[in-house]
PDB file of C-alpha atoms in Angstrom:
ATOM      1  CA  MET A   1      22.473 -33.406  24.725  1.00 76.00           C
ATOM      2  CA  ASP A   2      22.896 -37.506  25.051  1.00 83.00           C
ATOM      3  CA  TYR A   3      23.374 -38.850  28.623  1.00 92.00           C
ATOM      4  CA  ASP A   4      24.358 -42.507  29.820  1.00 95.00           C
ATOM      5  CA  GLU A   5      25.375 -42.566  33.108  1.00 97.00           C
ATOM      6  CA  PHE A   6      27.230 -45.632  33.057  1.00 97.00           C
ATOM      7  CA  GLY A   7      28.728 -44.193  29.653  1.00 97.00           C
ATOM      8  CA  LEU A   8      31.492 -43.002  31.420  1.00 97.00           C
ATOM      9  CA  LEU A   9      33.076 -45.112  33.172  1.00 98.00           C
ATOM     10  CA  HIS A  10      35.683 -46.006  30.381  1.00 98.00           C
ATOM     11  CA  GLU A  11      37.125 -42.328  30.650  1.00 97.00           C
ATOM     12  CA  ASN A  12      37.394 -43.034  34.890  1.00 98.00           C
ATOM     13  CA  ALA A  13      39.097 -45.584  34.437  1.00 98.00           C
ATOM     14  CA  ALA A  14      41.937 -43.834  31.186  1.00 98.00           C
ATOM     15  CA  GLU A  15      42.259 -40.725  33.001  1.00 97.00           C
ATOM     16  CA  TYR A  16      43.712 -43.029  36.358  1.00 97.00           C
ATOM     17  CA  ASP A  17      45.171 -45.750  34.221  1.00 98.00           C
ATOM     18  CA  LEU A  18      42.312 -48.132  35.900  1.00 98.00           C
ATOM     19  CA  SER A  19      42.074 -51.359  33.258  1.00 95.00           C
ATOM     20  CA  PHE A  20      38.467 -51.224  31.498  1.00 97.00           C
ATOM     21  CA  ASP A  21      37.022 -53.707  29.421  1.00 97.00           C
ATOM     22  CA  PRO A  22      34.452 -52.243  26.957  1.00 95.00           C
ATOM     23  CA  ASP A  23      33.234 -56.067  25.869  1.00 96.00           C
ATOM     24  CA  ASP A  24      32.834 -56.726  30.218  1.00 96.00           C
ATOM     25  CA  PRO A  25      32.286 -53.724  31.957  1.00 96.00           C
ATOM     26  CA  PRO A  26      31.450 -53.688  35.293  1.00 97.00           C
ATOM     27  CA  ARG A  27      28.765 -54.616  36.391  1.00 97.00           C
ATOM     28  CA  VAL A  28      27.058 -51.701  38.362  1.00 98.00           C
ATOM     29  CA  GLU A  29      22.837 -50.843  37.946  1.00 98.00           C
ATOM     30  CA  ARG A  30      20.719 -47.865  39.572  1.00 98.00           C
ATOM     31  CA  VAL A  31      18.107 -49.120  42.474  1.00 98.00           C
ATOM     32  CA  THR A  32      15.085 -47.104  43.959  1.00 98.00           C
ATOM     33  CA  VAL A  33      13.748 -48.679  47.632  1.00 98.00           C
ATOM     34  CA  GLU A  34      11.069 -46.517  49.663  1.00 97.00           C
ATOM     35  CA  ALA A  35      12.790 -45.248  52.833  1.00 96.00           C
ATOM     36  CA  PRO A  36      10.604 -44.783  56.258  1.00 96.00           C
ATOM     37  CA  SER A  37      10.422 -41.375  55.829  1.00 96.00           C
ATOM     38  CA  GLY A  38       8.007 -42.097  52.432  1.00 97.00           C
ATOM     39  CA  HIS A  39      10.149 -41.127  49.854  1.00 97.00           C
ATOM     40  CA  ALA A  40      12.738 -42.456  47.114  1.00 98.00           C
ATOM     41  CA  LEU A  41      15.635 -43.220  47.757  1.00 98.00           C
ATOM     42  CA  SER A  42      18.198 -44.418  44.567  1.00 98.00           C
ATOM     43  CA  ALA A  43      20.949 -45.927  44.744  1.00 98.00           C
ATOM     44  CA  LEU A  44      23.940 -47.831  42.595  1.00 98.00           C
ATOM     45  CA  VAL A  45      24.643 -50.926  43.045  1.00 98.00           C
ATOM     46  CA  TRP A  46      28.334 -51.948  42.015  1.00 98.00           C
ATOM     47  CA  GLY A  47      29.481 -55.710  41.208  1.00 98.00           C
ATOM     48  CA  GLU A  48      28.194 -58.982  42.472  1.00 94.00           C
ATOM     49  CA  GLY A  49      27.544 -60.604  45.604  1.00 95.00           C
ATOM     50  CA  PRO A  50      26.530 -59.181  48.958  1.00 98.00           C
ATOM     51  CA  ALA A  51      28.086 -55.276  48.901  1.00 98.00           C
ATOM     52  CA  GLU A  52      31.245 -54.848  51.178  1.00 98.00           C
ATOM     53  CA  LEU A  53      31.261 -50.848  51.346  1.00 98.00           C
ATOM     54  CA  VAL A  54      28.599 -48.838  51.749  1.00 99.00           C
ATOM     55  CA  LEU A  55      29.610 -44.620  50.303  1.00 99.00           C
ATOM     56  CA  LEU A  56      27.895 -41.676  51.062  1.00 99.00           C
ATOM     57  CA  HIS A  57      28.783 -38.518  48.855  1.00 98.00           C
ATOM     58  CA  GLY A  58      28.730 -34.640  50.468  1.00 97.00           C
ATOM     59  CA  GLY A  59      26.382 -31.890  49.959  1.00 95.00           C
ATOM     60  CA  ALA A  60      25.303 -30.899  46.257  1.00 95.00           C
ATOM     61  CA  GLN A  61      27.228 -34.302  45.135  1.00 97.00           C
ATOM     62  CA  ASN A  62      25.590 -38.000  44.440  1.00 98.00           C
ATOM     63  CA  ALA A  63      26.796 -41.600  44.110  1.00 98.00           C
ATOM     64  CA  HIS A  64      28.703 -40.885  41.052  1.00 98.00           C
ATOM     65  CA  THR A  65      31.527 -38.944  42.432  1.00 98.00           C
ATOM     66  CA  TRP A  66      32.500 -42.482  43.779  1.00 98.00           C
ATOM     67  CA  ASP A  67      32.914 -43.616  40.187  1.00 98.00           C
ATOM     68  CA  THR A  68      36.431 -43.837  40.058  1.00 98.00           C
ATOM     69  CA  VAL A  69      36.699 -44.876  43.754  1.00 98.00           C
ATOM     70  CA  ALA A  70      34.907 -47.973  43.134  1.00 98.00           C
ATOM     71  CA  LEU A  71      36.228 -48.969  39.642  1.00 98.00           C
ATOM     72  CA  ALA A  72      40.030 -48.660  41.464  1.00 98.00           C
ATOM     73  CA  LEU A  73      38.366 -50.737  44.925  1.00 98.00           C
ATOM     74  CA  ASP A  74      36.916 -53.542  42.462  1.00 97.00           C
ATOM     75  CA  ARG A  75      34.647 -54.812  45.244  1.00 97.00           C
ATOM     76  CA  PRO A  76      30.679 -55.141  45.196  1.00 98.00           C
ATOM     77  CA  LEU A  77      29.724 -52.134  46.739  1.00 98.00           C
ATOM     78  CA  LEU A  78      26.283 -49.405  47.429  1.00 99.00           C
ATOM     79  CA  ALA A  79      26.919 -45.662  46.415  1.00 99.00           C
ATOM     80  CA  ILE A  80      23.903 -43.705  47.657  1.00 99.00           C
ATOM     81  CA  ASP A  81      22.561 -41.092  46.492  1.00 98.00           C
ATOM     82  CA  LEU A  82      21.045 -38.981  49.810  1.00 98.00           C
ATOM     83  CA  PRO A  83      17.882 -37.272  49.990  1.00 98.00           C
ATOM     84  CA  GLY A  84      16.912 -34.998  47.952  1.00 97.00           C
ATOM     85  CA  HIS A  85      20.479 -35.292  45.738  1.00 98.00           C
ATOM     86  CA  GLY A  86      20.806 -37.350  42.589  1.00 98.00           C
ATOM     87  CA  ARG A  87      17.594 -39.542  41.845  1.00 98.00           C
ATOM     88  CA  SER A  88      16.599 -39.520  45.667  1.00 98.00           C
ATOM     89  CA  GLN A  89      13.274 -37.968  46.041  1.00 98.00           C
ATOM     90  CA  TRP A  90      13.343 -34.615  47.286  1.00 97.00           C
ATOM     91  CA  ARG A  91      11.550 -33.250  50.907  1.00 95.00           C
ATOM     92  CA  ASP A  92       8.937 -30.575  51.068  1.00 92.00           C
ATOM     93  CA  SER A  93      10.632 -30.063  54.346  1.00 90.00           C
ATOM     94  CA  LYS A  94      14.045 -29.214  53.002  1.00 90.00           C
ATOM     95  CA  ASP A  95      15.606 -31.001  55.916  1.00 91.00           C
ATOM     96  CA  TYR A  96      18.435 -32.595  55.149  1.00 93.00           C
ATOM     97  CA  ARG A  97      20.649 -32.379  58.240  1.00 93.00           C
ATOM     98  CA  PRO A  98      21.974 -35.975  59.215  1.00 96.00           C
ATOM     99  CA  SER A  99      19.944 -36.836  62.207  1.00 95.00           C
ATOM    100  CA  ALA A 100      16.971 -36.386  60.039  1.00 95.00           C
ATOM    101  CA  MET A 101      18.711 -38.719  57.476  1.00 97.00           C
ATOM    102  CA  ALA A 102      19.580 -41.581  59.465  1.00 98.00           C
ATOM    103  CA  ASP A 103      16.815 -43.507  59.217  1.00 98.00           C
ATOM    104  CA  ASP A 104      15.988 -43.476  55.641  1.00 98.00           C
ATOM    105  CA  VAL A 105      20.035 -44.091  55.452  1.00 98.00           C
ATOM    106  CA  ALA A 106      20.080 -47.218  58.012  1.00 98.00           C
ATOM    107  CA  ASP A 107      17.109 -48.562  56.139  1.00 98.00           C
ATOM    108  CA  THR A 108      18.873 -48.457  53.079  1.00 98.00           C
ATOM    109  CA  VAL A 109      21.731 -49.765  54.067  1.00 98.00           C
ATOM    110  CA  ALA A 110      19.703 -52.909  55.710  1.00 98.00           C
ATOM    111  CA  GLN A 111      17.605 -53.554  52.261  1.00 98.00           C
ATOM    112  CA  LEU A 112      20.117 -53.423  50.096  1.00 98.00           C
ATOM    113  CA  ALA A 113      23.469 -54.019  52.098  1.00 98.00           C
ATOM    114  CA  PRO A 114      22.641 -55.974  54.783  1.00 98.00           C
ATOM    115  CA  GLU A 115      26.048 -57.524  55.066  1.00 98.00           C
ATOM    116  CA  ALA A 116      28.375 -54.664  54.750  1.00 98.00           C
ATOM    117  CA  ARG A 117      31.420 -54.424  56.763  1.00 98.00           C
ATOM    118  CA  CYS A 118      31.955 -50.686  56.311  1.00 98.00           C
ATOM    119  CA  VAL A 119      30.431 -47.619  55.865  1.00 98.00           C
ATOM    120  CA  VAL A 120      32.292 -44.653  53.913  1.00 99.00           C
ATOM    121  CA  GLY A 121      30.647 -41.004  54.427  1.00 98.00           C
ATOM    122  CA  MET A 122      32.401 -37.584  52.858  1.00 98.00           C
ATOM    123  CA  SER A 123      31.333 -34.414  54.050  1.00 97.00           C
ATOM    124  CA  LEU A 124      27.835 -34.485  54.782  1.00 96.00           C
ATOM    125  CA  GLY A 125      27.711 -37.968  54.103  1.00 98.00           C
ATOM    126  CA  GLY A 126      30.336 -38.227  57.041  1.00 98.00           C
ATOM    127  CA  LEU A 127      28.233 -36.366  59.568  1.00 97.00           C
ATOM    128  CA  THR A 128      25.306 -38.525  57.948  1.00 98.00           C
ATOM    129  CA  ALA A 129      27.132 -41.698  58.798  1.00 98.00           C
ATOM    130  CA  ILE A 130      28.351 -40.884  62.159  1.00 98.00           C
ATOM    131  CA  ALA A 131      24.136 -40.294  62.943  1.00 97.00           C
ATOM    132  CA  THR A 132      22.990 -43.544  61.333  1.00 98.00           C
ATOM    133  CA  LEU A 133      25.806 -45.695  63.257  1.00 98.00           C
ATOM    134  CA  SER A 134      24.970 -44.406  66.157  1.00 97.00           C
ATOM    135  CA  ALA A 135      21.535 -45.293  65.953  1.00 97.00           C
ATOM    136  CA  ARG A 136      22.170 -47.708  64.184  1.00 98.00           C
ATOM    137  CA  PRO A 137      25.673 -49.824  64.880  1.00 98.00           C
ATOM    138  CA  ASP A 138      24.599 -53.247  64.030  1.00 98.00           C
ATOM    139  CA  LEU A 139      24.459 -51.830  59.921  1.00 98.00           C
ATOM    140  CA  THR A 140      28.299 -52.697  59.735  1.00 98.00           C
ATOM    141  CA  GLU A 141      31.755 -53.511  61.671  1.00 98.00           C
ATOM    142  CA  ARG A 142      33.564 -50.733  60.713  1.00 98.00           C
ATOM    143  CA  VAL A 143      33.287 -46.264  59.416  1.00 98.00           C
ATOM    144  CA  ALA A 144      35.588 -44.688  57.409  1.00 99.00           C
ATOM    145  CA  ILE A 145      34.992 -40.209  56.927  1.00 98.00           C
ATOM    146  CA  VAL A 146      36.387 -38.442  54.101  1.00 98.00           C
ATOM    147  CA  ASP A 147      37.153 -34.633  55.710  1.00 98.00           C
ATOM    148  CA  VAL A 148      34.780 -33.602  58.197  1.00 98.00           C
ATOM    149  CA  THR A 149      34.324 -33.522  61.970  1.00 97.00           C
ATOM    150  CA  PRO A 150      31.477 -32.370  64.044  1.00 97.00           C
ATOM    151  CA  GLY A 151      33.359 -29.462  64.333  1.00 96.00           C
ATOM    152  CA  VAL A 152      31.963 -27.949  61.161  1.00 94.00           C
ATOM    153  CA  ASN A 153      31.171 -24.450  60.858  1.00 90.00           C
ATOM    154  CA  ARG A 154      30.065 -22.070  58.016  1.00 86.00           C
ATOM    155  CA  GLU A 155      33.367 -20.187  57.820  1.00 90.00           C
ATOM    156  CA  LYS A 156      35.231 -23.805  57.413  1.00 92.00           C
ATOM    157  CA  ALA A 157      31.988 -25.015  54.444  1.00 90.00           C
ATOM    158  CA  SER A 158      32.469 -22.181  53.000  1.00 90.00           C
ATOM    159  CA  VAL A 159      34.473 -23.575  50.336  1.00 85.00           C
ATOM    160  CA  VAL A 160      31.365 -25.728  49.711  1.00 88.00           C
ATOM    161  CA  THR A 161      28.732 -23.360  50.952  1.00 87.00           C
ATOM    162  CA  ASP A 162      29.936 -20.117  48.674  1.00 89.00           C
ATOM    163  CA  PHE A 163      29.529 -22.912  45.439  1.00 91.00           C
ATOM    164  CA  ILE A 164      26.329 -24.134  46.168  1.00 89.00           C
ATOM    165  CA  ALA A 165      25.100 -20.593  46.527  1.00 86.00           C
ATOM    166  CA  GLY A 166      25.466 -19.537  42.900  1.00 90.00           C
ATOM    167  CA  PRO A 167      23.107 -19.350  40.179  1.00 92.00           C
ATOM    168  CA  GLU A 168      19.590 -21.672  39.791  1.00 92.00           C
ATOM    169  CA  HIS A 169      19.592 -21.823  36.260  1.00 96.00           C
ATOM    170  CA  PHE A 170      22.928 -21.501  33.634  1.00 98.00           C
ATOM    171  CA  ALA A 171      22.248 -20.753  30.064  1.00 98.00           C
ATOM    172  CA  SER A 172      23.835 -23.642  28.807  1.00 98.00           C
ATOM    173  CA  PHE A 173      25.952 -26.471  29.603  1.00 98.00           C
ATOM    174  CA  GLU A 174      29.173 -24.454  28.782  1.00 97.00           C
ATOM    175  CA  GLU A 175      28.500 -21.762  31.640  1.00 98.00           C
ATOM    176  CA  ILE A 176      28.073 -24.297  34.509  1.00 98.00           C
ATOM    177  CA  LEU A 177      31.021 -26.022  33.753  1.00 98.00           C
ATOM    178  CA  GLU A 178      32.627 -22.836  33.402  1.00 97.00           C
ATOM    179  CA  ARG A 179      31.630 -22.285  37.010  1.00 97.00           C
ATOM    180  CA  THR A 180      32.274 -25.523  38.334  1.00 97.00           C
ATOM    181  CA  ILE A 181      36.055 -25.313  37.252  1.00 96.00           C
ATOM    182  CA  ALA A 182      36.765 -21.615  38.493  1.00 95.00           C
ATOM    183  CA  PHE A 183      35.720 -23.471  42.110  1.00 94.00           C
ATOM    184  CA  ASN A 184      37.402 -26.853  41.606  1.00 92.00           C
ATOM    185  CA  PRO A 185      40.978 -25.058  40.645  1.00 89.00           C
ATOM    186  CA  THR A 186      42.750 -29.199  41.367  1.00 85.00           C
ATOM    187  CA  ARG A 187      40.692 -30.967  39.431  1.00 91.00           C
ATOM    188  CA  SER A 188      41.098 -32.228  35.705  1.00 93.00           C
ATOM    189  CA  GLU A 189      38.544 -30.186  33.193  1.00 95.00           C
ATOM    190  CA  ALA A 190      37.435 -34.194  32.059  1.00 95.00           C
ATOM    191  CA  SER A 191      37.017 -35.178  35.458  1.00 96.00           C
ATOM    192  CA  LEU A 192      34.279 -32.175  36.037  1.00 97.00           C
ATOM    193  CA  ARG A 193      32.058 -32.013  32.911  1.00 97.00           C
ATOM    194  CA  ARG A 194      31.591 -36.056  33.982  1.00 98.00           C
ATOM    195  CA  GLY A 195      30.880 -34.807  37.465  1.00 98.00           C
ATOM    196  CA  VAL A 196      28.846 -31.917  35.654  1.00 98.00           C
ATOM    197  CA  LEU A 197      26.616 -34.513  33.688  1.00 98.00           C
ATOM    198  CA  HIS A 198      25.700 -36.294  36.527  1.00 98.00           C
ATOM    199  CA  ASN A 199      24.464 -33.775  38.701  1.00 98.00           C
ATOM    200  CA  ALA A 200      22.821 -31.538  36.741  1.00 98.00           C
ATOM    201  CA  MET A 201      20.270 -31.731  34.151  1.00 96.00           C
ATOM    202  CA  GLU A 202      18.862 -30.247  31.033  1.00 97.00           C
ATOM    203  CA  LEU A 203      15.771 -28.072  30.933  1.00 97.00           C
ATOM    204  CA  PRO A 204      13.124 -27.858  28.418  1.00 96.00           C
ATOM    205  CA  ASP A 205      13.869 -24.687  27.557  1.00 97.00           C
ATOM    206  CA  GLY A 206      17.626 -25.251  26.824  1.00 96.00           C
ATOM    207  CA  ARG A 207      19.018 -24.092  30.636  1.00 98.00           C
ATOM    208  CA  TRP A 208      20.914 -26.189  32.737  1.00 98.00           C
ATOM    209  CA  THR A 209      20.050 -26.598  36.258  1.00 97.00           C
ATOM    210  CA  TRP A 210      21.215 -28.811  39.352  1.00 97.00           C
ATOM    211  CA  ARG A 211      19.815 -32.228  40.282  1.00 96.00           C
ATOM    212  CA  TYR A 212      19.749 -31.645  44.148  1.00 96.00           C
ATOM    213  CA  ASP A 213      17.819 -29.962  46.223  1.00 94.00           C
ATOM    214  CA  ARG A 214      20.151 -26.753  46.151  1.00 84.00           C
ATOM    215  CA  PHE A 215      20.621 -24.406  48.806  1.00 69.00           C
ATOM    216  CA  THR A 216      19.684 -21.135  47.747  1.00 57.00           C
ATOM    217  CA  PRO A 217      21.241 -17.804  48.920  1.00 49.00           C
ATOM    218  CA  ASP A 218      18.517 -16.879  51.437  1.00 51.00           C
ATOM    219  CA  ARG A 219      19.195 -20.781  53.271  1.00 53.00           C
ATOM    220  CA  ILE A 220      22.759 -20.265  53.300  1.00 44.00           C
ATOM    221  CA  GLU A 221      22.187 -17.471  54.819  1.00 46.00           C
ATOM    222  CA  GLY A 222      20.265 -18.812  58.068  1.00 45.00           C
ATOM    223  CA  LEU A 223      21.880 -22.351  57.668  1.00 52.00           C
ATOM    224  CA  ASP A 224      22.696 -23.874  60.904  1.00 57.00           C
ATOM    225  CA  LEU A 225      25.729 -25.772  60.465  1.00 64.00           C
ATOM    226  CA  GLY A 226      25.870 -26.455  64.588  1.00 73.00           C
ATOM    227  CA  MET A 227      26.629 -30.681  64.486  1.00 90.00           C
ATOM    228  CA  ALA A 228      28.260 -30.234  67.766  1.00 91.00           C
ATOM    229  CA  HIS A 229      26.368 -32.863  68.923  1.00 92.00           C
ATOM    230  CA  LEU A 230      28.176 -35.914  66.778  1.00 97.00           C
ATOM    231  CA  TRP A 231      30.594 -35.540  68.546  1.00 98.00           C
ATOM    232  CA  ASP A 232      28.890 -37.250  71.214  1.00 97.00           C
ATOM    233  CA  ALA A 233      27.721 -39.890  68.791  1.00 98.00           C
ATOM    234  CA  ILE A 234      31.640 -40.375  67.495  1.00 98.00           C
ATOM    235  CA  GLU A 235      32.333 -41.033  70.941  1.00 97.00           C
ATOM    236  CA  SER A 236      29.566 -44.024  71.227  1.00 97.00           C
ATOM    237  CA  LEU A 237      30.815 -45.536  68.050  1.00 98.00           C
ATOM    238  CA  ASP A 238      33.335 -48.917  69.454  1.00 97.00           C
ATOM    239  CA  HIS A 239      33.324 -49.290  65.218  1.00 98.00           C
ATOM    240  CA  PRO A 240      37.466 -49.119  64.438  1.00 98.00           C
ATOM    241  CA  MET A 241      37.434 -45.407  62.474  1.00 98.00           C
ATOM    242  CA  LEU A 242      39.573 -44.377  59.563  1.00 99.00           C
ATOM    243  CA  PHE A 243      39.534 -40.740  59.565  1.00 99.00           C
ATOM    244  CA  CYS A 244      41.108 -39.223  55.641  1.00 98.00           C
ATOM    245  CA  LYS A 245      41.792 -35.359  55.440  1.00 98.00           C
ATOM    246  CA  GLY A 246      42.493 -33.446  52.666  1.00 98.00           C
ATOM    247  CA  ALA A 247      46.130 -32.130  53.245  1.00 98.00           C
ATOM    248  CA  THR A 248      44.635 -28.461  51.496  1.00 97.00           C
ATOM    249  CA  SER A 249      41.233 -29.204  52.852  1.00 97.00           C
ATOM    250  CA  PRO A 250      40.249 -25.858  55.524  1.00 96.00           C
ATOM    251  CA  VAL A 251      37.278 -27.898  56.734  1.00 96.00           C
ATOM    252  CA  VAL A 252      39.118 -30.035  58.638  1.00 97.00           C
ATOM    253  CA  ASP A 253      41.624 -28.184  61.297  1.00 97.00           C
ATOM    254  CA  ALA A 254      43.979 -29.406  63.676  1.00 98.00           C
ATOM    255  CA  ASP A 255      41.484 -28.349  66.773  1.00 97.00           C
ATOM    256  CA  ASP A 256      39.220 -30.662  64.870  1.00 98.00           C
ATOM    257  CA  LEU A 257      41.738 -33.316  65.017  1.00 98.00           C
ATOM    258  CA  ASP A 258      42.629 -33.102  68.687  1.00 98.00           C
ATOM    259  CA  GLU A 259      39.185 -33.177  69.491  1.00 98.00           C
ATOM    260  CA  LEU A 260      38.488 -36.183  67.543  1.00 98.00           C
ATOM    261  CA  ARG A 261      41.910 -38.130  69.208  1.00 98.00           C
ATOM    262  CA  ARG A 262      40.411 -37.377  72.567  1.00 98.00           C
ATOM    263  CA  ARG A 263      36.833 -38.917  71.803  1.00 98.00           C
ATOM    264  CA  LYS A 264      37.984 -41.485  69.485  1.00 98.00           C
ATOM    265  CA  PRO A 265      41.309 -42.453  70.593  1.00 98.00           C
ATOM    266  CA  ASP A 266      41.337 -45.714  68.196  1.00 98.00           C
ATOM    267  CA  VAL A 267      41.007 -43.632  65.433  1.00 98.00           C
ATOM    268  CA  GLU A 268      43.846 -44.012  62.134  1.00 98.00           C
ATOM    269  CA  VAL A 269      44.253 -40.394  60.603  1.00 98.00           C
ATOM    270  CA  VAL A 270      45.253 -40.280  57.387  1.00 98.00           C
ATOM    271  CA  ILE A 271      46.543 -36.652  55.532  1.00 98.00           C
ATOM    272  CA  VAL A 272      46.474 -37.131  51.770  1.00 98.00           C
ATOM    273  CA  ASP A 273      48.743 -34.949  50.129  1.00 98.00           C
ATOM    274  CA  ASP A 274      47.490 -32.880  47.180  1.00 97.00           C
ATOM    275  CA  ALA A 275      43.497 -33.066  48.017  1.00 97.00           C
ATOM    276  CA  GLY A 276      41.132 -31.078  49.117  1.00 95.00           C
ATOM    277  CA  HIS A 277      38.061 -31.281  50.606  1.00 96.00           C
ATOM    278  CA  SER A 278      36.829 -33.462  48.107  1.00 96.00           C
ATOM    279  CA  ILE A 279      39.719 -36.472  48.316  1.00 98.00           C
ATOM    280  CA  GLN A 280      37.129 -38.786  46.519  1.00 98.00           C
ATOM    281  CA  GLY A 281      38.244 -36.319  43.399  1.00 97.00           C
ATOM    282  CA  ASP A 282      41.741 -35.296  44.030  1.00 96.00           C
ATOM    283  CA  GLN A 283      43.151 -38.342  44.981  1.00 98.00           C
ATOM    284  CA  PRO A 284      40.250 -41.301  44.110  1.00 98.00           C
ATOM    285  CA  ILE A 285      43.546 -44.175  44.077  1.00 98.00           C
ATOM    286  CA  VAL A 286      45.147 -42.818  46.961  1.00 98.00           C
ATOM    287  CA  LEU A 287      41.144 -43.072  48.934  1.00 98.00           C
ATOM    288  CA  ALA A 288      40.955 -46.465  47.489  1.00 98.00           C
ATOM    289  CA  GLU A 289      44.284 -47.991  48.977  1.00 98.00           C
ATOM    290  CA  HIS A 290      43.307 -46.312  52.036  1.00 98.00           C
ATOM    291  CA  LEU A 291      40.490 -47.681  52.205  1.00 98.00           C
ATOM    292  CA  VAL A 292      41.449 -51.313  50.985  1.00 98.00           C
ATOM    293  CA  ALA A 293      44.350 -51.533  53.313  1.00 98.00           C
ATOM    294  CA  PHE A 294      41.475 -50.558  56.692  1.00 98.00           C
ATOM    295  CA  LEU A 295      39.242 -53.060  55.204  1.00 97.00           C
ATOM    296  CA  ASP A 296      41.961 -56.085  54.817  1.00 93.00           C
ATOM    297  CA  THR A 297      43.415 -55.200  58.600  1.00 85.00           C
TER     298      THR A 297
END
């Protein structure tokens, strides 16, 4: 199947009635840097001039999850493929905990977005943003977290882990798309089709598999989601913080929000209606509007 990673942006724009000139498309390019761990990290650089925002995706996603948000923002930004995801190199250690990725993410931001005003992280990317800025608060002025807190556990995250624990290989593109649709009932089929094209690849034998270093069922069973230590990291941050929760998402509950407000009394909390865990997929325009308001305050 022919695939051009930048050849689908007109579909993103059309689905959300965003302006798009095929004769003058948005400037976006893929770049790769070597991180302190010795692994290559890949990222998408959007727009002209220094990046104003850095976007970190969730587990089992990649930088293209932000495409519609990036189009709506229409600002220079950097969307990073986290280690083991997208086009970034996999780790032999299989260690993709936020604290284990923080140094590589920090170095990538320093190299490619040294003037970033805000780091935005969703799910695993949100926890990684917290770990990264706790160690390197100089990287940015502000932080926005999308639908995750250190209170996450396996029960709350089952909406994600149940999907990831599925088959490693699929007989066809239609089969991998069908499973994706079944686990994402709030998203359009066109949106999910683009997502699979960005997040999966066809093997020489015609089968399809995911592009990320997936958690096999045995790894899911032993997965430690103990992130409580990151509550202290949140408390240490002086950065203004925007927190966006999907109204129908089970990943963040009322106790999590109470603890977040206790640890970070000045946090701005926004509940996004008609959105689950992946707000950037369910309500990308609304999320972009909140980010603009937060950045321009």
